[in-house]
């Protein structure tokens, strides 16, 4: 079964763009539009990787991160943050809370892929390496 990636992003255009590129790489992708929805999705099925926007309505990305990293059974899911360039403080906070990497918005598909595939330790590694090779060459 292909790796399952949860994309948490409240801007539909960006969520669709990220989902499109990952689906094309044959990952299974689900999207969540806010932090509460994201946590519910993680409860239903454990993702192999989470792409997490930090600026979300209701429950923020930082709170999602804190919640996931605070729960031993979920703490090792790789998380790539999506941040706008001006949100440097959030990025620093996210990394200090245990996010694995970040991708700055606006981003190119190539930089997005590099940012995610490097850190997907829980996934089939040859699949990720192939994806990384295609995107990061
Ligand atoms: Ca957002």
Coordinates of C-alpha atoms and ligand atoms in Angstrom, one line a residue:
X1 CA 0.0 0.0 0.0
X2 CA 1.4 3.4 -0.9
X3 CA 2.3 5.9 1.8
X4 CA -0.4 8.0 3.3
X5 CA 0.2 11.8 3.5
X6 CA -2.1 14.1 5.4
X7 CA -2.0 17.7 4.1
X8 CA -3.3 20.2 6.6
X9 CA -4.0 23.6 4.9
X10 CA -6.9 25.9 5.0
X11 CA -6.2 27.6 1.7
X12 CA -8.0 25.3 -0.9
X13 CA -5.7 26.3 -3.8
X14 CA -2.6 25.4 -1.9
X15 CA -4.1 22.2 -0.5
X16 CA -5.1 21.2 -4.0
X17 CA -1.7 22.0 -5.5
X18 CA 0.2 20.0 -2.8
X19 CA -2.3 17.1 -3.1
X20 CA -1.9 17.1 -6.9
X21 CA 1.8 16.8 -6.8
X22 CA 1.8 14.1 -4.2
X23 CA -0.9 12.1 -5.8
X24 CA 1.1 12.2 -9.0
X25 CA 3.9 10.6 -7.1
X26 CA 1.4 7.9 -6.2
X27 CA 1.0 8.7 -2.6
X28 CA -2.4 8.5 -0.9
X29 CA -3.3 12.0 0.1
X30 CA -6.0 13.4 2.4
X31 CA -6.5 17.0 3.2
X32 CA -7.7 18.7 6.4
X33 CA -8.8 22.3 6.5
X34 CA -8.0 23.1 10.1
X35 CA -6.2 21.8 13.1
X36 CA -9.2 20.1 14.7
X37 CA -10.0 18.3 11.5
X38 CA -6.3 17.3 11.2
X39 CA -6.2 15.8 14.7
X40 CA -9.4 13.8 14.0
X41 CA -7.9 12.5 10.7
X42 CA -4.8 11.4 12.6
X43 CA -7.0 9.5 15.0
X44 CA -8.7 7.7 12.2
X45 CA -5.6 6.6 10.4
X46 CA -2.0 7.3 11.2
X47 CA -0.3 9.2 8.4
X48 CA 3.2 8.3 7.2
X49 CA 3.9 12.0 6.8
X50 CA 2.0 15.2 7.7
X51 CA 2.3 18.4 5.8
X52 CA 1.2 21.1 8.2
X53 CA 0.3 24.7 7.5
X54 CA 1.0 26.8 10.7
X55 CA -1.6 29.5 10.1
X56 CA -4.9 27.6 10.5
X57 CA -8.4 28.5 11.9
X58 CA -9.6 27.1 15.2
X59 CA -6.6 25.0 16.3
X60 CA -3.4 26.4 15.0
X61 CA -0.6 24.4 13.3
X62 CA 1.7 25.0 16.3
X63 CA -1.0 23.6 18.6
X64 CA -1.4 20.5 16.4
X65 CA 2.4 20.0 16.4
X66 CA 2.5 20.3 20.2
X67 CA -0.4 17.9 20.6
X68 CA 1.2 15.3 18.2
X69 CA 4.7 15.6 19.7
X70 CA 3.2 15.2 23.2
X71 CA 1.6 11.8 22.5
X72 CA 4.1 9.0 22.5
X73 CA 2.2 6.9 19.9
X74 CA 2.1 9.8 17.5
X75 CA 5.4 11.6 18.3
X76 CA 7.5 10.0 15.6
X77 CA 5.3 10.9 12.6
X78 CA 7.4 13.1 10.3
X79 CA 6.0 16.6 10.0
X80 CA 6.9 19.2 7.3
X81 CA 5.6 22.7 8.1
X82 CA 4.3 25.0 5.5
X83 CA 5.0 28.6 6.4
X84 CA 4.9 32.0 4.7
X85 CA 8.3 33.7 4.5
X86 CA 7.2 36.4 7.0
X87 CA 6.4 33.8 9.6
X88 CA 10.0 33.2 10.7
X89 CA 9.2 33.2 14.4
X90 CA 6.6 30.4 13.8
X91 CA 9.1 28.4 11.9
X92 CA 11.6 28.6 14.7
X93 CA 9.0 27.7 17.2
X94 CA 7.8 24.8 15.0
X95 CA 11.3 23.4 14.7
X96 CA 11.9 23.7 18.4
X97 CA 8.6 21.7 19.0
X98 CA 9.9 18.9 16.9
X99 CA 8.8 19.6 13.3
X100 CA 11.3 17.9 10.9
X101 CA 11.5 20.4 8.1
X102 CA 9.7 23.4 6.6
X103 CA 8.8 24.6 3.2
X104 CA 8.3 28.3 2.6
X105 CA 5.3 29.5 0.7
X106 CA 5.2 30.4 -2.1
X107 CA 7.1 27.2 -3.1
X108 CA 8.0 25.4 -6.2
X109 CA 6.9 21.8 -6.6
X110 CA 10.6 20.8 -6.6
X111 CA 11.4 22.5 -3.3
X112 CA 8.2 21.1 -1.9
X113 CA 9.2 17.6 -2.8
X114 CA 12.7 17.9 -1.5
X115 CA 11.4 19.2 1.8
X116 CA 9.0 16.4 2.3
X117 CA 10.8 13.3 1.0
X118 CA 14.0 13.7 3.0
X119 CA 12.2 13.4 6.2
X120 CA 9.8 10.6 5.6
X121 CA 11.5 8.1 7.8
X122 CA 8.3 6.0 8.3
X123 CA 7.7 5.4 4.6
X124 CA 9.1 2.9 2.2
X125 CA 12.5 4.5 1.8
X126 CA 13.2 3.4 -1.8
X127 CA 10.0 5.0 -2.9
X128 CA 10.9 8.3 -1.2
X129 CA 14.4 8.2 -2.6
X130 CA 13.1 7.7 -6.1
X131 CA 10.7 10.7 -5.6
X132 CA 13.6 12.7 -4.2
X133 CA 15.8 11.8 -7.1
X134 CA 13.2 13.0 -9.6
X135 CA 12.4 16.2 -7.8
X136 CA 15.8 17.2 -6.4
X137 CA 18.1 16.3 -9.3
Ligands
LIG1 CA1 -3.2 29.0 6.3

